[in-house]
Structure formats: C-alpha cells, structure tokens
PDB file of C-alpha atoms in Angstrom:
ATOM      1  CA  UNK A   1      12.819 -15.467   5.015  1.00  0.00           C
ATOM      2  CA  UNK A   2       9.569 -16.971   4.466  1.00  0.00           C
ATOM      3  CA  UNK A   3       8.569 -20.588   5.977  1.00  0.00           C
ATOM      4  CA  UNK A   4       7.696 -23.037   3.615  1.00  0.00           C
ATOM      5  CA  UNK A   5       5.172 -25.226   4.860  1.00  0.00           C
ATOM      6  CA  UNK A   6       5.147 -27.250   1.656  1.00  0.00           C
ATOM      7  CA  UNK A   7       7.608 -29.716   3.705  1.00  0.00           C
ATOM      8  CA  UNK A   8       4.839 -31.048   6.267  1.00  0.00           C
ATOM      9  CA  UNK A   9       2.283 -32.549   4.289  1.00  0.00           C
ATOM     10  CA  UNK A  10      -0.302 -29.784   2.913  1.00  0.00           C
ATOM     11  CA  UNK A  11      -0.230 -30.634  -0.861  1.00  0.00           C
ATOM     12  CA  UNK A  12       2.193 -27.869  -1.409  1.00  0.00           C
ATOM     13  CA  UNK A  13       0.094 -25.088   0.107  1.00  0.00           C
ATOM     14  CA  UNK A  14       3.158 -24.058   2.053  1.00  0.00           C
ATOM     15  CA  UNK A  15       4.991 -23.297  -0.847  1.00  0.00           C
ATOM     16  CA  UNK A  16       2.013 -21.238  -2.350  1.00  0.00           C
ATOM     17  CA  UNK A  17       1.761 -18.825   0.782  1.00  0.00           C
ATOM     18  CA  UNK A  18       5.521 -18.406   0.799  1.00  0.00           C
ATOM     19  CA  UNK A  19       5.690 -17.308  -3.159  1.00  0.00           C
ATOM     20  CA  UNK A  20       2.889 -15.012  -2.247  1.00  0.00           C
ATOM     21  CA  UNK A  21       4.737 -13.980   0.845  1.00  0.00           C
ATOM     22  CA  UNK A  22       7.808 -13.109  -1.402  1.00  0.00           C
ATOM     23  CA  UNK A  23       5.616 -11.530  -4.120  1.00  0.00           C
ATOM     24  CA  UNK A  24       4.374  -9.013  -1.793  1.00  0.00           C
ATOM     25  CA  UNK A  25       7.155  -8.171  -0.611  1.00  0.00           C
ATOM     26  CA  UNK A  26       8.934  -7.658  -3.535  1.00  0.00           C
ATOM     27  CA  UNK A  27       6.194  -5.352  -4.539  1.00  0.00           C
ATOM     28  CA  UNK A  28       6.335  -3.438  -1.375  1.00  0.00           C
ATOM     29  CA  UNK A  29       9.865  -2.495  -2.697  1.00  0.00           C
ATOM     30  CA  UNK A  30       9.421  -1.401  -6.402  1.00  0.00           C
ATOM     31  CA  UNK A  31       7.721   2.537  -5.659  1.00  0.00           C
ATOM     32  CA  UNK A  32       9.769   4.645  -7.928  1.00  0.00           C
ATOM     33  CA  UNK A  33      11.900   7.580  -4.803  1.00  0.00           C
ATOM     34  CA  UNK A  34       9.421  10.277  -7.265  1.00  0.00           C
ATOM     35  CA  UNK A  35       5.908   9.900  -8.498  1.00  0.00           C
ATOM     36  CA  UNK A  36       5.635   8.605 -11.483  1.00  0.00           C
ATOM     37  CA  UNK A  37       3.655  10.890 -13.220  1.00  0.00           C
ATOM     38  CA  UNK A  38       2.853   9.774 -17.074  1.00  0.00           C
ATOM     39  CA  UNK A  39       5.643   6.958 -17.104  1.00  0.00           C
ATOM     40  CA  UNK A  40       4.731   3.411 -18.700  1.00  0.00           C
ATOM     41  CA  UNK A  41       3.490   0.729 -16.465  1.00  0.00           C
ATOM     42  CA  UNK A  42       2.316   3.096 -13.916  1.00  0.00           C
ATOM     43  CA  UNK A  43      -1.493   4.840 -13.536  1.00  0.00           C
ATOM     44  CA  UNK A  44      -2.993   6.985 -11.116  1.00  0.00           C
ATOM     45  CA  UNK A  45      -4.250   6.387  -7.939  1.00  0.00           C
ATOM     46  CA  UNK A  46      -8.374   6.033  -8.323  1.00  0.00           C
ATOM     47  CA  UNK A  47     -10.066   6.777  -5.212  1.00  0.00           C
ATOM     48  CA  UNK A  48      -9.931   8.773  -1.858  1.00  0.00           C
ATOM     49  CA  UNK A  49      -6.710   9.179  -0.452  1.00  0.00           C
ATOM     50  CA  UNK A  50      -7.701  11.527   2.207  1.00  0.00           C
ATOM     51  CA  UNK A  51      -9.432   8.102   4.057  1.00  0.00           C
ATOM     52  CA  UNK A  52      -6.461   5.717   4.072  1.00  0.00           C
ATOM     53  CA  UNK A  53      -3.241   7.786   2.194  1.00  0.00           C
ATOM     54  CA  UNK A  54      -2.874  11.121   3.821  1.00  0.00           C
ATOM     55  CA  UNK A  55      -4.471  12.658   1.177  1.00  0.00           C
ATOM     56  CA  UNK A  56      -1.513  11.830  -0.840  1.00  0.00           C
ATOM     57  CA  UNK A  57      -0.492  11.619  -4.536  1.00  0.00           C
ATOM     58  CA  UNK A  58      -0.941   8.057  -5.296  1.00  0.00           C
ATOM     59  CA  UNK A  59      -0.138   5.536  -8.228  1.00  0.00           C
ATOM     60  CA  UNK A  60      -0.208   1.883  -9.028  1.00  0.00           C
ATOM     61  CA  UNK A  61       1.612  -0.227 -11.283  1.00  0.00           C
ATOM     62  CA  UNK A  62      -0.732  -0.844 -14.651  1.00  0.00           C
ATOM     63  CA  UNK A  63      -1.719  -4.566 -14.485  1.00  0.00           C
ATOM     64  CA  UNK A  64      -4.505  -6.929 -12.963  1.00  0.00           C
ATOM     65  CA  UNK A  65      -2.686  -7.888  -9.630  1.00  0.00           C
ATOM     66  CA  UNK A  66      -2.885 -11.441  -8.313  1.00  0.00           C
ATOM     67  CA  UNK A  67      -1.613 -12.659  -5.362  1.00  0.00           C
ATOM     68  CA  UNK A  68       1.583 -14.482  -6.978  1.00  0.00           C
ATOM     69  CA  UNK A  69       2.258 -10.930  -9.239  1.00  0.00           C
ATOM     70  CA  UNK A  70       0.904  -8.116  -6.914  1.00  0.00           C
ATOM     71  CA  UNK A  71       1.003  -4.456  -8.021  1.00  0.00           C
ATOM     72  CA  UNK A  72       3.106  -1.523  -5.980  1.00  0.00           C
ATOM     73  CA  UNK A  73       0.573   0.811  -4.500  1.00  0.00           C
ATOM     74  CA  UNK A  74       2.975   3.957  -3.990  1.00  0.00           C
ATOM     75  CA  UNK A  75       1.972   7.626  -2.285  1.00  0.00           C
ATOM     76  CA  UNK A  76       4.033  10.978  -1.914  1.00  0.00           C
ATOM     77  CA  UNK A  77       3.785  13.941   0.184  1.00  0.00           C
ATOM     78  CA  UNK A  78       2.990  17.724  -1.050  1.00  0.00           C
ATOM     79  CA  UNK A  79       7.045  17.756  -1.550  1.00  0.00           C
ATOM     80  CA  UNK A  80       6.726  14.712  -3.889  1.00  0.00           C
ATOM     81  CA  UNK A  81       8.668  12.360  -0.986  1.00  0.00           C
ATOM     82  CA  UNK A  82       7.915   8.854  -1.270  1.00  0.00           C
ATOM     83  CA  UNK A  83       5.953   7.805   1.747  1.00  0.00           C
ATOM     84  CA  UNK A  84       7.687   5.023   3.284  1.00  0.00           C
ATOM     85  CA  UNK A  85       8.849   3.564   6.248  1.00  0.00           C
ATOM     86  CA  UNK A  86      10.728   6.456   6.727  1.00  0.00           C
ATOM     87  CA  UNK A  87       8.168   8.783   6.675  1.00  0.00           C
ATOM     88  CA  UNK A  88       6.870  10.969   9.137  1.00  0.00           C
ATOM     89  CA  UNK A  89       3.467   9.286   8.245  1.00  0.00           C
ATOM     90  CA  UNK A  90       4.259   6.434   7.237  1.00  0.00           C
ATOM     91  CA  UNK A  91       0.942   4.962   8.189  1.00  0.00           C
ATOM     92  CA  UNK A  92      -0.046   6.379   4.868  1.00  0.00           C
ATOM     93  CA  UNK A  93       1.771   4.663   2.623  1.00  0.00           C
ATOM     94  CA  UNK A  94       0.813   2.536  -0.227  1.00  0.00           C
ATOM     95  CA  UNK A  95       0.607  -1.330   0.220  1.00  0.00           C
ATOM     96  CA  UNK A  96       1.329  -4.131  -2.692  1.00  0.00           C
ATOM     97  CA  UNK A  97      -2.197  -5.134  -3.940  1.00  0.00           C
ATOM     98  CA  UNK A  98      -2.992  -8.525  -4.639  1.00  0.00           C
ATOM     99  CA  UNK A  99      -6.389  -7.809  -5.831  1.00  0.00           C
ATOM    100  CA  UNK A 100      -7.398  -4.761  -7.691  1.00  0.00           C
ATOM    101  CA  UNK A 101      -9.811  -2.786  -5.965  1.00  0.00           C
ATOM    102  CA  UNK A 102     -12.743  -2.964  -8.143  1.00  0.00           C
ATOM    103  CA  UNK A 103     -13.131  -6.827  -6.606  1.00  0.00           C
ATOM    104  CA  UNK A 104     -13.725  -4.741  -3.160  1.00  0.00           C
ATOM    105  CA  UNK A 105     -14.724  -8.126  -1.432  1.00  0.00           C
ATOM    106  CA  UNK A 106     -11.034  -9.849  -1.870  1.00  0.00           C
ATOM    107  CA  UNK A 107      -9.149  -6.100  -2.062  1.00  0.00           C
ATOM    108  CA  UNK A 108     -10.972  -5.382   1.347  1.00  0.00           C
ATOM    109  CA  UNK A 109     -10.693  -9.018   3.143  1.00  0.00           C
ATOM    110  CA  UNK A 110      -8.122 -11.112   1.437  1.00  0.00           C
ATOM    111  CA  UNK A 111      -5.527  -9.056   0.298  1.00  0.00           C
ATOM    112  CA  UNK A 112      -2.738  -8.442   2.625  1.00  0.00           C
ATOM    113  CA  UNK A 113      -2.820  -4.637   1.949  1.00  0.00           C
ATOM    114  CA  UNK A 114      -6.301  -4.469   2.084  1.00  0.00           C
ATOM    115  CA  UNK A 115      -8.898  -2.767   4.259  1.00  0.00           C
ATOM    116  CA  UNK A 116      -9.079  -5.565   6.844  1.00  0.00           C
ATOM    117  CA  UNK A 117      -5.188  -5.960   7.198  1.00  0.00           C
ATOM    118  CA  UNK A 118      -4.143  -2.213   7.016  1.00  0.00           C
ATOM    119  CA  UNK A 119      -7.064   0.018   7.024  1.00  0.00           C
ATOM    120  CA  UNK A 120      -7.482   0.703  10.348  1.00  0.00           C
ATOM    121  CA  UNK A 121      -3.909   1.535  11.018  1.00  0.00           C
ATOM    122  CA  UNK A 122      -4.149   3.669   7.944  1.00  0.00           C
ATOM    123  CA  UNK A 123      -7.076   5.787   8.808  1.00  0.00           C
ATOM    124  CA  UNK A 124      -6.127   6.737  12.483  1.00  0.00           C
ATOM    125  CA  UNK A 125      -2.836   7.658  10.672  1.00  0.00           C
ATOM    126  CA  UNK A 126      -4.771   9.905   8.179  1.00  0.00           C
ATOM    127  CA  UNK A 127      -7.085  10.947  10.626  1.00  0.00           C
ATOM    128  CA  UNK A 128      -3.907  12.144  13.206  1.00  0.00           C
ATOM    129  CA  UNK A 129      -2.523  14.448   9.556  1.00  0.00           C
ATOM    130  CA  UNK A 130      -5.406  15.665   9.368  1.00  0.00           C
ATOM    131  CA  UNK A 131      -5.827  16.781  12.694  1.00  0.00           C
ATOM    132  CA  UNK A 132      -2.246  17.980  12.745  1.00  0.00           C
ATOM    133  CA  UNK A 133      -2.807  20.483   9.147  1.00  0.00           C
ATOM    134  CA  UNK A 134      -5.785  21.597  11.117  1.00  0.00           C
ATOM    135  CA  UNK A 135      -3.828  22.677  14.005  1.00  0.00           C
ATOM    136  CA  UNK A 136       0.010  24.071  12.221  1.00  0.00           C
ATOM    137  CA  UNK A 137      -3.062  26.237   9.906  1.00  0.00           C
ATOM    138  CA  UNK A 138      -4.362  27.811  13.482  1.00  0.00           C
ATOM    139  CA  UNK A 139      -0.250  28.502  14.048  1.00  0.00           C
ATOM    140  CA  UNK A 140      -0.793  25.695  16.865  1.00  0.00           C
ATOM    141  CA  UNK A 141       1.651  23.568  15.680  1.00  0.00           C
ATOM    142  CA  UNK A 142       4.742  23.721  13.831  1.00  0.00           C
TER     143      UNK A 142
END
C-alpha cells in the first residue's frame, strides 16, 4: 500500500506521489494475456525493441499518458506470451508510461518506467537474449 505523506505537512504532495504510485501500478496490470493487434485503445509499439524489449512485439494503450493516468506499455514473445513477471525474460517487459516518449527528457528521467529507472536493467536483459539466440542458432544452447 502506498504511504501517504500528505499527513505530515507537505501541502498535500504526499497524497500526489501516492495517486501516482497507484496509477502506475494499476497500469502495470492492464496488458491484455495476447497482443492486441488492431483492437481500440491500443497502438503499436514505435521504436526499437531490440535495445530495451527483447526485440519483442510491443503496444501501448492510445492516449497522452500523465503521471496520474499512465499508459500500459505491454511486449510478447515470438509465441505471442505476454512478457511479464513470469517470463523467462522478464527484464523485457513493458513498463506503465507516464510520459509519452516523444517528451524523451521526462520519458527518459522522470518517468518511473523510463530510461533512467529501468533501462539499464532492460538492456543487459536484452543484451543476455540476444546473446543466448546467438548461441541455441550455433546448437550451443538449448
């Protein structure tokens, strides 16, 4: 449960961070079990997935994100398996957006499934599938 800090005396700013907090969350848990390929409310993933997703199939719920309504940022494997906790590499999956990325300053710095936040785990996570395709094409791993 999230803290509010609203309670100790910082003009409500508490109670800001928690909505946020439970926002994000929220939107961490709406990603559809199967892509959602041409459905309303959802649009492809625009980018490189191969840095930060695996290479993955991605999508994103169709609206301007803000950190009190972010979007669902959802990727699945070649067998169309939501990439999740769960997941094998489940470094790769998607993140709730608070900013779009087209503001690449606050999607990269501010937004808690941004660059600065998850990136890095997200690219040595890529970078280790990568290296692992590489080595099951050579018949080195299984």
């Amino acid at each position: 449960m999230a803290r509010n800090l609203g309670d100790v005396g910082d003009g409500g700013q508490g109670t800001q961070l928690s909505r946020e907090d439970e926002a994000w969350e929220a939107a961490q848990h709406r990603c559809p079990s199967s892509p959602p390929r041409g459905q309303a409310g959802w649009k492809p993933y625009v980018g490189s997935p191969e840095v930060f997703h695996c290479g993955y199939d991605g999508y994103l719920e169709d609206w301007e994100p803000t950190p009190l309504d972010p979007v669902a940022e959802c990727f699945y494997d070649e067998t169309n398996r939501l990439v999740d906790d769960s997941h094998p590499y489940r470094g790769c999956q998607g993140t709730a957006d608070q900013y779009p990325a087209s503001s690449r300053f606050m999607h990269s710095v501010f937004d808690r499934g941004g660059i600065l936040r998850k990136g890095w785990d997200a690219y040595f996570e890529s970078k280790r599938k990568r290296e692992e395709d590489a080595l099951r094409r050579k018949g080195l791993l299984e």
